[in-house]
PDB file of C-alpha atoms in Angstrom:
ATOM      1  CA  MET X 217      57.246 -94.320  31.262  1.00  0.00           C
ATOM      2  CA  ALA X 218      55.529 -92.721  33.818  1.00  0.00           C
ATOM      3  CA  PRO X 219      55.079 -94.576  37.044  1.00  0.00           C
ATOM      4  CA  SER X 220      51.141 -95.944  37.579  1.00  0.00           C
ATOM      5  CA  PHE X 221      49.232 -94.186  40.057  1.00  0.00           C
ATOM      6  CA  LYS X 222      49.226 -97.205  42.627  1.00  0.00           C
ATOM      7  CA  ALA X 223      53.078 -97.038  42.253  1.00  0.00           C
ATOM      8  CA  ARG X 224      53.082 -93.264  42.744  1.00  0.00           C
ATOM      9  CA  ALA X 225      50.840 -93.753  45.768  1.00  0.00           C
ATOM     10  CA  LYS X 226      53.004 -95.818  47.753  1.00  0.00           C
ATOM     11  CA  ARG X 227      55.903 -93.731  47.397  1.00  0.00           C
ATOM     12  CA  ALA X 228      55.715 -93.346  51.367  1.00  0.00           C
ATOM     13  CA  LEU X 229      52.695 -90.986  51.766  1.00  0.00           C
ATOM     14  CA  ALA X 230      53.309 -88.689  48.838  1.00  0.00           C
ATOM     15  CA  GLY X 231      50.817 -86.313  50.293  1.00  0.00           C
ATOM     16  CA  GLY X 232      52.706 -85.329  53.412  1.00  0.00           C
ATOM     17  CA  LEU X 233      54.778 -86.950  55.717  1.00  0.00           C
ATOM     18  CA  GLY X 234      58.304 -86.179  55.659  1.00  0.00           C
ATOM     19  CA  ALA X 235      58.772 -88.847  58.662  1.00  0.00           C
ATOM     20  CA  VAL X 236      56.381 -91.096  59.777  1.00  0.00           C
ATOM     21  CA  ALA X 237      57.012 -92.529  63.249  1.00  0.00           C
ATOM     22  CA  VAL X 238      54.242 -90.374  64.823  1.00  0.00           C
ATOM     23  CA  ALA X 239      52.104 -92.956  66.643  1.00  0.00           C
ATOM     24  CA  ALA X 240      53.009 -91.132  69.763  1.00  0.00           C
ATOM     25  CA  LEU X 241      52.258 -87.939  68.844  1.00  0.00           C
ATOM     26  CA  ALA X 242      48.955 -86.339  70.718  1.00  0.00           C
ATOM     27  CA  PRO X 243      46.045 -85.847  68.350  1.00  0.00           C
ATOM     28  CA  LEU X 244      44.750 -82.056  68.170  1.00  0.00           C
ATOM     29  CA  GLY X 245      41.423 -81.167  69.593  1.00  0.00           C
ATOM     30  CA  ILE X 246      38.449 -81.666  67.641  1.00  0.00           C
ATOM     31  CA  ALA X 247      36.429 -78.967  68.482  1.00  0.00           C
ATOM     32  CA  GLN X 248      36.215 -76.124  65.415  1.00  0.00           C
ATOM     33  CA  PRO X 249      38.833 -72.865  66.384  1.00  0.00           C
ATOM     34  CA  ALA X 250      36.658 -70.200  67.837  1.00  0.00           C
ATOM     35  CA  ALA X 251      35.178 -67.407  65.705  1.00  0.00           C
ATOM     36  CA  ALA X 252      33.065 -64.246  66.503  1.00  0.00           C
ATOM     37  CA  ALA X 253      29.446 -64.925  64.962  1.00  0.00           C
ATOM     38  CA  THR X 254      29.422 -61.498  63.798  1.00  0.00           C
ATOM     39  CA  THR X 255      32.761 -61.319  62.270  1.00  0.00           C
ATOM     40  CA  PRO X 256      32.051 -61.660  58.267  1.00  0.00           C
ATOM     41  CA  ILE X 257      34.514 -64.049  56.514  1.00  0.00           C
ATOM     42  CA  CYS X 258      35.145 -61.847  53.631  1.00  0.00           C
ATOM     43  CA  THR X 259      35.272 -58.052  53.533  1.00  0.00           C
ATOM     44  CA  SER X 260      35.948 -55.445  50.568  1.00  0.00           C
ATOM     45  CA  SER X 261      35.922 -51.735  50.658  1.00  0.00           C
ATOM     46  CA  SER X 262      35.269 -51.581  47.166  1.00  0.00           C
ATOM     47  CA  HIS X 263      33.037 -54.776  46.480  1.00  0.00           C
ATOM     48  CA  PRO X 264      31.270 -55.067  49.667  1.00  0.00           C
ATOM     49  CA  ALA X 265      28.047 -56.565  48.101  1.00  0.00           C
ATOM     50  CA  LEU X 266      30.680 -59.186  46.376  1.00  0.00           C
ATOM     51  CA  ALA X 267      32.356 -59.762  49.644  1.00  0.00           C
ATOM     52  CA  ALA X 268      28.882 -60.384  51.476  1.00  0.00           C
ATOM     53  CA  LYS X 269      27.779 -62.639  48.956  1.00  0.00           C
ATOM     54  CA  LEU X 270      30.926 -64.803  49.091  1.00  0.00           C
ATOM     55  CA  SER X 271      30.652 -64.799  53.278  1.00  0.00           C
ATOM     56  CA  ARG X 272      27.234 -66.399  52.546  1.00  0.00           C
ATOM     57  CA  ASP X 273      28.238 -68.705  50.216  1.00  0.00           C
ATOM     58  CA  ILE X 274      31.335 -69.999  51.982  1.00  0.00           C
ATOM     59  CA  LYS X 275      29.237 -70.597  55.255  1.00  0.00           C
ATOM     60  CA  SER X 276      26.545 -72.232  53.024  1.00  0.00           C
ATOM     61  CA  ALA X 277      29.122 -74.687  51.640  1.00  0.00           C
ATOM     62  CA  LEU X 278      30.535 -75.441  55.195  1.00  0.00           C
ATOM     63  CA  SER X 279      27.398 -76.053  56.538  1.00  0.00           C
ATOM     64  CA  GLY X 280      27.085 -79.594  58.200  1.00  0.00           C
ATOM     65  CA  ARG X 281      30.904 -80.167  57.844  1.00  0.00           C
ATOM     66  CA  THR X 282      32.119 -81.939  60.947  1.00  0.00           C
ATOM     67  CA  ASP X 283      35.618 -81.670  60.553  1.00  0.00           C
ATOM     68  CA  THR X 284      38.288 -78.831  61.259  1.00  0.00           C
ATOM     69  CA  TYR X 285      38.579 -76.187  58.786  1.00  0.00           C
ATOM     70  CA  ALA X 286      40.479 -73.038  58.166  1.00  0.00           C
ATOM     71  CA  LEU X 287      40.600 -70.662  54.852  1.00  0.00           C
ATOM     72  CA  ALA X 288      42.101 -67.420  53.447  1.00  0.00           C
ATOM     73  CA  VAL X 289      41.016 -66.034  50.128  1.00  0.00           C
ATOM     74  CA  SER X 290      42.639 -63.245  48.871  1.00  0.00           C
ATOM     75  CA  ASP X 291      41.336 -61.191  45.063  1.00  0.00           C
ATOM     76  CA  PRO X 292      43.301 -58.017  44.527  1.00  0.00           C
ATOM     77  CA  ARG X 293      41.263 -57.413  41.569  1.00  0.00           C
ATOM     78  CA  THR X 294      38.179 -56.905  43.602  1.00  0.00           C
ATOM     79  CA  GLY X 295      39.768 -56.019  47.058  1.00  0.00           C
ATOM     80  CA  VAL X 296      38.163 -59.145  48.371  1.00  0.00           C
ATOM     81  CA  THR X 297      39.629 -60.941  51.268  1.00  0.00           C
ATOM     82  CA  CYS X 298      38.731 -63.905  53.412  1.00  0.00           C
ATOM     83  CA  SER X 299      39.582 -65.129  56.383  1.00  0.00           C
ATOM     84  CA  LEU X 300      38.329 -68.072  58.850  1.00  0.00           C
ATOM     85  CA  HIS X 301      40.207 -69.318  61.724  1.00  0.00           C
ATOM     86  CA  ALA X 302      43.252 -68.555  59.871  1.00  0.00           C
ATOM     87  CA  TYR X 303      45.775 -68.572  62.720  1.00  0.00           C
ATOM     88  CA  HIS X 304      44.596 -72.171  63.882  1.00  0.00           C
ATOM     89  CA  GLN X 305      47.200 -74.591  63.383  1.00  0.00           C
ATOM     90  CA  PHE X 306      47.407 -77.771  61.339  1.00  0.00           C
ATOM     91  CA  ASP X 307      49.850 -80.263  60.232  1.00  0.00           C
ATOM     92  CA  SER X 308      51.250 -79.263  56.967  1.00  0.00           C
ATOM     93  CA  ALA X 309      51.564 -82.648  55.069  1.00  0.00           C
ATOM     94  CA  SER X 310      52.970 -81.786  51.633  1.00  0.00           C
ATOM     95  CA  VAL X 311      51.842 -78.105  51.231  1.00  0.00           C
ATOM     96  CA  VAL X 312      54.938 -77.443  53.210  1.00  0.00           C
ATOM     97  CA  LYS X 313      56.690 -78.614  49.904  1.00  0.00           C
ATOM     98  CA  ALA X 314      55.706 -74.849  48.625  1.00  0.00           C
ATOM     99  CA  THR X 315      57.541 -73.340  51.185  1.00  0.00           C
ATOM    100  CA  ILE X 316      60.863 -75.727  50.530  1.00  0.00           C
ATOM    101  CA  MET X 317      60.174 -74.514  46.760  1.00  0.00           C
ATOM    102  CA  ALA X 318      60.185 -71.076  47.778  1.00  0.00           C
ATOM    103  CA  THR X 319      62.905 -71.366  49.999  1.00  0.00           C
ATOM    104  CA  VAL X 320      65.445 -72.724  47.250  1.00  0.00           C
ATOM    105  CA  LEU X 321      64.334 -69.925  44.782  1.00  0.00           C
ATOM    106  CA  TRP X 322      64.966 -67.095  47.749  1.00  0.00           C
ATOM    107  CA  LYS X 323      68.379 -68.962  48.529  1.00  0.00           C
ATOM    108  CA  GLU X 324      69.445 -68.618  44.978  1.00  0.00           C
ATOM    109  CA  LYS X 325      68.317 -64.708  44.623  1.00  0.00           C
ATOM    110  CA  GLY X 326      68.256 -64.786  40.962  1.00  0.00           C
ATOM    111  CA  LYS X 327      70.902 -67.129  40.075  1.00  0.00           C
ATOM    112  CA  TYR X 328      70.658 -70.292  37.935  1.00  0.00           C
ATOM    113  CA  LEU X 329      69.352 -73.217  39.839  1.00  0.00           C
ATOM    114  CA  THR X 330      71.882 -75.915  40.266  1.00  0.00           C
ATOM    115  CA  GLN X 331      71.005 -79.292  38.516  1.00  0.00           C
ATOM    116  CA  PHE X 332      70.474 -81.071  41.809  1.00  0.00           C
ATOM    117  CA  GLU X 333      68.066 -78.246  42.860  1.00  0.00           C
ATOM    118  CA  LEU X 334      65.741 -78.732  39.337  1.00  0.00           C
ATOM    119  CA  ASP X 335      66.206 -82.866  39.646  1.00  0.00           C
ATOM    120  CA  ASN X 336      64.237 -82.482  42.966  1.00  0.00           C
ATOM    121  CA  LEU X 337      61.689 -79.331  42.712  1.00  0.00           C
ATOM    122  CA  HIS X 338      60.235 -80.951  39.660  1.00  0.00           C
ATOM    123  CA  PRO X 339      59.467 -84.182  41.229  1.00  0.00           C
ATOM    124  CA  MET X 340      58.589 -82.638  44.513  1.00  0.00           C
ATOM    125  CA  ILE X 341      56.089 -80.040  43.547  1.00  0.00           C
ATOM    126  CA  GLU X 342      54.639 -81.859  40.303  1.00  0.00           C
ATOM    127  CA  SER X 343      54.382 -85.452  41.844  1.00  0.00           C
ATOM    128  CA  SER X 344      54.484 -84.790  45.425  1.00  0.00           C
ATOM    129  CA  ASP X 345      57.784 -86.900  45.754  1.00  0.00           C
ATOM    130  CA  ASN X 346      58.722 -87.121  49.204  1.00  0.00           C
ATOM    131  CA  THR X 347      62.152 -88.403  48.487  1.00  0.00           C
ATOM    132  CA  ALA X 348      62.861 -84.978  46.705  1.00  0.00           C
ATOM    133  CA  ALA X 349      61.215 -82.864  49.554  1.00  0.00           C
ATOM    134  CA  THR X 350      63.583 -84.883  52.088  1.00  0.00           C
ATOM    135  CA  ASN X 351      66.508 -84.131  49.966  1.00  0.00           C
ATOM    136  CA  LEU X 352      65.923 -80.279  49.567  1.00  0.00           C
ATOM    137  CA  TRP X 353      64.883 -80.206  53.031  1.00  0.00           C
ATOM    138  CA  ASN X 354      68.086 -81.825  54.488  1.00  0.00           C
ATOM    139  CA  TYR X 355      70.292 -79.473  51.396  1.00  0.00           C
ATOM    140  CA  LEU X 356      68.587 -76.371  52.745  1.00  0.00           C
ATOM    141  CA  GLY X 357      68.414 -77.104  56.647  1.00  0.00           C
ATOM    142  CA  THR X 358      65.914 -75.417  59.144  1.00  0.00           C
ATOM    143  CA  ALA X 359      68.040 -72.261  59.704  1.00  0.00           C
ATOM    144  CA  GLU X 360      67.806 -71.445  55.962  1.00  0.00           C
ATOM    145  CA  ILE X 361      63.879 -72.342  56.008  1.00  0.00           C
ATOM    146  CA  ASN X 362      63.367 -70.649  59.097  1.00  0.00           C
ATOM    147  CA  ALA X 363      65.489 -67.058  57.642  1.00  0.00           C
ATOM    148  CA  PHE X 364      62.852 -67.568  54.425  1.00  0.00           C
ATOM    149  CA  LEU X 365      59.860 -67.552  56.855  1.00  0.00           C
ATOM    150  CA  LYS X 366      60.926 -64.669  58.827  1.00  0.00           C
ATOM    151  CA  LYS X 367      61.239 -62.674  55.305  1.00  0.00           C
ATOM    152  CA  ALA X 368      57.740 -63.666  54.096  1.00  0.00           C
ATOM    153  CA  GLY X 369      56.261 -62.804  57.180  1.00  0.00           C
ATOM    154  CA  MET X 370      55.022 -66.471  58.089  1.00  0.00           C
ATOM    155  CA  THR X 371      55.523 -65.768  61.591  1.00  0.00           C
ATOM    156  CA  ASN X 372      53.227 -68.580  62.941  1.00  0.00           C
ATOM    157  CA  THR X 373      54.868 -71.319  61.080  1.00  0.00           C
ATOM    158  CA  VAL X 374      56.575 -73.961  62.871  1.00  0.00           C
ATOM    159  CA  LEU X 375      58.938 -76.430  60.983  1.00  0.00           C
ATOM    160  CA  GLY X 376      58.677 -80.045  61.916  1.00  0.00           C
ATOM    161  CA  SER X 377      61.473 -81.172  64.352  1.00  0.00           C
ATOM    162  CA  GLY X 378      63.660 -84.332  63.633  1.00  0.00           C
ATOM    163  CA  GLY X 379      63.256 -84.280  60.162  1.00  0.00           C
ATOM    164  CA  TYR X 380      59.253 -84.705  60.191  1.00  0.00           C
ATOM    165  CA  TRP X 381      58.746 -81.770  57.509  1.00  0.00           C
ATOM    166  CA  GLY X 382      55.172 -82.832  57.075  1.00  0.00           C
ATOM    167  CA  LEU X 383      54.365 -82.040  60.517  1.00  0.00           C
ATOM    168  CA  THR X 384      55.298 -78.390  59.813  1.00  0.00           C
ATOM    169  CA  GLN X 385      52.684 -76.402  61.950  1.00  0.00           C
ATOM    170  CA  ILE X 386      50.946 -74.070  59.380  1.00  0.00           C
ATOM    171  CA  THR X 387      48.070 -71.321  59.645  1.00  0.00           C
ATOM    172  CA  ALA X 388      45.895 -70.446  56.641  1.00  0.00           C
ATOM    173  CA  ARG X 389      47.169 -66.832  57.107  1.00  0.00           C
ATOM    174  CA  ASP X 390      50.868 -67.813  56.540  1.00  0.00           C
ATOM    175  CA  GLU X 391      50.039 -69.850  53.802  1.00  0.00           C
ATOM    176  CA  MET X 392      48.312 -66.948  52.288  1.00  0.00           C
ATOM    177  CA  ARG X 393      51.440 -65.043  52.708  1.00  0.00           C
ATOM    178  CA  LEU X 394      53.654 -67.779  50.895  1.00  0.00           C
ATOM    179  CA  LEU X 395      51.029 -67.307  47.645  1.00  0.00           C
ATOM    180  CA  ASP X 396      51.648 -63.521  47.793  1.00  0.00           C
ATOM    181  CA  VAL X 397      55.469 -64.022  47.835  1.00  0.00           C
ATOM    182  CA  LEU X 398      55.029 -66.453  44.572  1.00  0.00           C
ATOM    183  CA  THR X 399      52.239 -63.713  43.168  1.00  0.00           C
ATOM    184  CA  ASP X 400      52.507 -60.236  43.962  1.00  0.00           C
ATOM    185  CA  ARG X 401      55.205 -59.200  46.243  1.00  0.00           C
ATOM    186  CA  THR X 402      58.520 -57.953  44.801  1.00  0.00           C
ATOM    187  CA  ASP X 403      60.884 -57.998  47.680  1.00  0.00           C
ATOM    188  CA  VAL X 404      61.165 -61.822  47.971  1.00  0.00           C
ATOM    189  CA  LEU X 405      61.302 -63.596  44.911  1.00  0.00           C
ATOM    190  CA  THR X 406      62.515 -62.604  41.531  1.00  0.00           C
ATOM    191  CA  PRO X 407      59.874 -62.221  38.716  1.00  0.00           C
ATOM    192  CA  SER X 408      61.624 -65.452  37.037  1.00  0.00           C
ATOM    193  CA  ALA X 409      61.249 -67.357  40.404  1.00  0.00           C
ATOM    194  CA  LYS X 410      57.803 -66.853  40.640  1.00  0.00           C
ATOM    195  CA  SER X 411      57.030 -67.607  37.308  1.00  0.00           C
ATOM    196  CA  PHE X 412      59.042 -70.649  37.453  1.00  0.00           C
ATOM    197  CA  ALA X 413      57.269 -71.729  40.481  1.00  0.00           C
ATOM    198  CA  GLN X 414      53.706 -71.100  39.264  1.00  0.00           C
ATOM    199  CA  SER X 415      55.044 -73.248  36.160  1.00  0.00           C
ATOM    200  CA  LEU X 416      55.831 -76.084  38.673  1.00  0.00           C
ATOM    201  CA  MET X 417      52.201 -75.931  40.598  1.00  0.00           C
ATOM    202  CA  ALA X 418      50.617 -75.559  36.746  1.00  0.00           C
ATOM    203  CA  HIS X 419      51.777 -79.015  36.241  1.00  0.00           C
ATOM    204  CA  VAL X 420      50.913 -81.424  39.173  1.00  0.00           C
ATOM    205  CA  GLU X 421      49.852 -84.869  38.239  1.00  0.00           C
ATOM    206  CA  THR X 422      46.400 -85.217  37.077  1.00  0.00           C
ATOM    207  CA  ASP X 423      45.492 -87.175  39.713  1.00  0.00           C
ATOM    208  CA  GLN X 424      46.455 -84.549  42.145  1.00  0.00           C
ATOM    209  CA  ARG X 425      44.457 -81.671  40.625  1.00  0.00           C
ATOM    210  CA  TRP X 426      41.566 -81.626  43.196  1.00  0.00           C
ATOM    211  CA  GLY X 427      40.843 -79.349  46.044  1.00  0.00           C
ATOM    212  CA  THR X 428      41.211 -75.488  45.367  1.00  0.00           C
ATOM    213  CA  PRO X 429      40.806 -75.944  41.619  1.00  0.00           C
ATOM    214  CA  TYR X 430      37.769 -77.485  41.719  1.00  0.00           C
ATOM    215  CA  GLY X 431      35.359 -75.230  39.705  1.00  0.00           C
ATOM    216  CA  THR X 432      37.862 -72.974  38.233  1.00  0.00           C
ATOM    217  CA  PRO X 433      36.729 -70.959  35.204  1.00  0.00           C
ATOM    218  CA  LYS X 434      37.397 -71.496  31.751  1.00  0.00           C
ATOM    219  CA  GLY X 435      40.286 -69.515  30.507  1.00  0.00           C
ATOM    220  CA  VAL X 436      41.992 -69.354  34.072  1.00  0.00           C
ATOM    221  CA  THR X 437      45.129 -71.299  34.864  1.00  0.00           C
ATOM    222  CA  ALA X 438      44.770 -73.380  38.374  1.00  0.00           C
ATOM    223  CA  HIS X 439      48.458 -73.508  40.175  1.00  0.00           C
ATOM    224  CA  VAL X 440      48.001 -76.248  43.028  1.00  0.00           C
ATOM    225  CA  LYS X 441      49.966 -77.722  45.620  1.00  0.00           C
ATOM    226  CA  ASN X 442      48.137 -79.982  47.538  1.00  0.00           C
ATOM    227  CA  GLY X 443      48.730 -82.356  50.773  1.00  0.00           C
ATOM    228  CA  TRP X 444      47.122 -85.152  52.412  1.00  0.00           C
ATOM    229  CA  LEU X 445      48.218 -87.138  55.757  1.00  0.00           C
ATOM    230  CA  GLN X 446      46.674 -90.005  58.138  1.00  0.00           C
ATOM    231  CA  ARG X 447      48.147 -89.474  61.362  1.00  0.00           C
ATOM    232  CA  THR X 448      49.076 -93.173  62.762  1.00  0.00           C
ATOM    233  CA  ALA X 449      48.315 -91.934  66.294  1.00  0.00           C
ATOM    234  CA  THR X 450      44.546 -91.233  65.879  1.00  0.00           C
ATOM    235  CA  LEU X 451      43.729 -92.858  62.122  1.00  0.00           C
ATOM    236  CA  ASP X 452      42.268 -89.440  61.225  1.00  0.00           C
ATOM    237  CA  TRP X 453      43.323 -87.753  58.261  1.00  0.00           C
ATOM    238  CA  ARG X 454      44.687 -83.825  57.563  1.00  0.00           C
ATOM    239  CA  VAL X 455      43.590 -82.428  53.733  1.00  0.00           C
ATOM    240  CA  ASN X 456      45.137 -79.345  52.628  1.00  0.00           C
ATOM    241  CA  SER X 457      45.352 -77.136  49.339  1.00  0.00           C
ATOM    242  CA  LEU X 458      46.694 -74.083  48.031  1.00  0.00           C
ATOM    243  CA  GLY X 459      45.858 -72.626  45.058  1.00  0.00           C
ATOM    244  CA  ILE X 460      46.749 -69.681  42.598  1.00  0.00           C
ATOM    245  CA  PHE X 461      44.279 -68.610  39.734  1.00  0.00           C
ATOM    246  CA  ASN X 462      45.215 -66.154  37.131  1.00  0.00           C
ATOM    247  CA  GLY X 463      44.552 -65.439  33.432  1.00  0.00           C
ATOM    248  CA  SER X 464      41.782 -64.074  31.288  1.00  0.00           C
ATOM    249  CA  GLY X 465      41.574 -60.861  33.476  1.00  0.00           C
ATOM    250  CA  ARG X 466      41.601 -63.194  37.085  1.00  0.00           C
ATOM    251  CA  ASP X 467      43.783 -62.890  39.662  1.00  0.00           C
ATOM    252  CA  TYR X 468      43.326 -64.623  43.046  1.00  0.00           C
ATOM    253  CA  ARG X 469      44.583 -67.194  45.560  1.00  0.00           C
ATOM    254  CA  MET X 470      43.053 -69.610  47.881  1.00  0.00           C
ATOM    255  CA  VAL X 471      44.092 -71.306  50.859  1.00  0.00           C
ATOM    256  CA  VAL X 472      41.826 -74.095  52.787  1.00  0.00           C
ATOM    257  CA  LEU X 473      43.419 -76.590  55.622  1.00  0.00           C
ATOM    258  CA  THR X 474      41.567 -79.100  57.116  1.00  0.00           C
ATOM    259  CA  ASP X 475      41.996 -82.066  59.568  1.00  0.00           C
ATOM    260  CA  HIS X 476      40.090 -84.507  61.869  1.00  0.00           C
ATOM    261  CA  GLU X 477      38.719 -86.005  59.073  1.00  0.00           C
ATOM    262  CA  SER X 478      37.706 -90.412  58.834  1.00  0.00           C
ATOM    263  CA  THR X 479      38.539 -90.698  55.519  1.00  0.00           C
ATOM    264  CA  GLU X 480      40.492 -88.445  52.926  1.00  0.00           C
ATOM    265  CA  GLY X 481      37.518 -88.160  50.622  1.00  0.00           C
ATOM    266  CA  TYR X 482      35.914 -86.044  53.631  1.00  0.00           C
ATOM    267  CA  GLY X 483      38.455 -83.604  53.458  1.00  0.00           C
ATOM    268  CA  ILE X 484      38.731 -83.159  49.863  1.00  0.00           C
ATOM    269  CA  THR X 485      34.948 -82.532  49.514  1.00  0.00           C
ATOM    270  CA  THR X 486      35.183 -79.956  52.185  1.00  0.00           C
ATOM    271  CA  ILE X 487      37.985 -77.918  50.104  1.00  0.00           C
ATOM    272  CA  GLU X 488      35.875 -78.385  46.937  1.00  0.00           C
ATOM    273  CA  ARG X 489      32.783 -77.169  48.575  1.00  0.00           C
ATOM    274  CA  VAL X 490      34.557 -74.257  49.549  1.00  0.00           C
ATOM    275  CA  ALA X 491      36.473 -73.692  46.177  1.00  0.00           C
ATOM    276  CA  LEU X 492      33.194 -73.916  44.058  1.00  0.00           C
ATOM    277  CA  GLN X 493      31.660 -71.172  45.522  1.00  0.00           C
ATOM    278  CA  VAL X 494      35.058 -69.145  45.582  1.00  0.00           C
ATOM    279  CA  HIS X 495      35.510 -69.609  41.716  1.00  0.00           C
ATOM    280  CA  ARG X 496      31.814 -68.924  41.131  1.00  0.00           C
ATOM    281  CA  ASP X 497      31.632 -65.731  43.042  1.00  0.00           C
ATOM    282  CA  LEU X 498      35.448 -64.323  42.089  1.00  0.00           C
ATOM    283  CA  GLY X 499      36.251 -65.972  39.052  1.00  0.00           C
ATOM    284  CA  MET X 500      33.059 -65.123  37.303  1.00  0.00           C
ATOM    285  CA  TYR X 501      32.664 -61.366  38.660  1.00  0.00           C
ATOM    286  CA  GLY X 502      32.186 -58.898  35.890  1.00  0.00           C
ATOM    287  CA  PHE X 503      32.695 -61.717  33.240  1.00  0.00           C
ATOM    288  CA  LYS X 504      29.940 -62.721  30.738  1.00  0.00           C
ATOM    289  CA  ALA X 505      28.298 -66.270  30.902  1.00  0.00           C
ATOM    290  CA  ALA X 506      30.178 -67.323  27.895  1.00  0.00           C
ATOM    291  CA  VAL X 507      32.937 -67.940  30.104  1.00  0.00           C
ATOM    292  CA  ALA X 508      31.443 -69.928  32.560  1.00  0.00           C
ATOM    293  CA  PRO X 509      32.829 -72.220  35.104  1.00  0.00           C
ATOM    294  CA  ARG X 510      33.150 -75.789  34.756  1.00  0.00           C
ATOM    295  CA  VAL X 511      30.106 -76.751  36.795  1.00  0.00           C
ATOM    296  CA  GLY X 512      26.410 -77.613  35.910  1.00  0.00           C
ATOM    297  CA  ALA X 513      23.899 -80.671  36.338  1.00  0.00           C
ATOM    298  CA  GLU X 514      26.568 -82.443  34.453  1.00  0.00           C
ATOM    299  CA  GLN X 515      29.224 -81.828  37.073  1.00  0.00           C
ATOM    300  CA  PRO X 516      29.948 -84.497  40.059  1.00  0.00           C
ATOM    301  CA  GLN X 517      29.869 -83.512  43.256  1.00  0.00           C
ATOM    302  CA  PRO X 518      32.851 -81.901  45.163  1.00  0.00           C
ATOM    303  CA  GLY X 519      35.026 -84.792  46.157  1.00  0.00           C
ATOM    304  CA  SER X 520      33.276 -87.339  44.196  1.00  0.00           C
ATOM    305  CA  ASP X 521      36.190 -87.229  41.273  1.00  0.00           C
ATOM    306  CA  ALA X 522      38.774 -87.474  43.988  1.00  0.00           C
ATOM    307  CA  PRO X 523      41.561 -90.114  44.172  1.00  0.00           C
ATOM    308  CA  ARG X 524      40.492 -92.523  46.442  1.00  0.00           C
ATOM    309  CA  VAL X 525      43.999 -93.902  48.202  1.00  0.00           C
ATOM    310  CA  GLU X 526      43.197 -94.271  51.754  1.00  0.00           C
ATOM    311  CA  THR X 527      44.171 -97.956  51.512  1.00  0.00           C
ATOM    312  CA  SER X 528      46.651 -97.907  48.978  1.00  0.00           C
ATOM    313  CA  ASP X 529      48.946 -94.829  49.568  1.00  0.00           C
ATOM    314  CA  GLY X 530      51.702 -96.096  51.630  1.00  0.00           C
ATOM    315  CA  SER X 531      50.246 -94.777  54.717  1.00  0.00           C
ATOM    316  CA  PRO X 532      52.738 -94.958  57.628  1.00  0.00           C
ATOM    317  CA  GLN X 533      52.325 -97.706  60.716  1.00  0.00           C
ATOM    318  CA  PRO X 534      53.880 -97.411  64.069  1.00  0.00           C
ATOM    319  CA  GLY X 535      57.825 -98.166  64.058  1.00  0.00           C
ATOM    320  CA  SER X 536      57.942 -97.182  60.342  1.00  0.00           C
ATOM    321  CA  VAL X 537      60.863 -95.090  59.384  1.00  0.00           C
ATOM    322  CA  ARG X 538      60.952 -92.089  57.670  1.00  0.00           C
ATOM    323  CA  ASP X 539      62.086 -91.828  53.918  1.00  0.00           C
TER     324      ASP X 539
END
């Protein structure tokens, strides 16, 4: 029988910390990363009007938000790319598990996965299991993971030290490069490896399908990996979401990273406000109203249907040991 949400939530902060004695770590600054006011968020040489609309919609979605955020969006179909604070570093929380997964698949280079790898990949991605992530992190070693980062071009990612994989420093730019590896790039993973990775991300547990999938159009498959982490040093939250969206002629991907939230729900809402606009603009571009996104008067506001686990997710306390 599948464990209850409460039982899963108590599995040592399933959203994100590989090791948890972090009270002494200095908090990040709360100021929003600098960005030129005149630089558009989204661009496209073939669809400039669409890019301009999405830029306006993302700015509107983020208006008034008080957390720190960064994003990257890529739609090869329309040529639209978006970037905002893309080089600002964030604690990874559990989104680093997608990198761990990709490293395992790259390491095997088309060979069959071992039973140990399969036994840990499935729970690590589908239920964000921390023990499985620690097993694979130790199995690979940081030298192997760094070799993958170099191959993928993720040059601004810094692995967490001392086994603290949840404190890996990531950027929206590098996470988009990871999603490119899992989709279009042909020089890192085999087609079967990419298909397997996307299958795992398409089957995450229902209570973890918030964030970038919010507002996914009908007929489009959402592949997601989320991360959520409360830092004991500051008691504020880091909430991140990676998404790949394809099917019915669509093909786009999205990264939204956040931190400095008083609650997990605030970060989820920031991500979902952005996601809703991306899905409306890119997911609907060139398609008939019959395949409208899951939005409307009956749809709850972004973040309102997200899990509320702030008091029951096994958040670490000072002096805790890593799982």
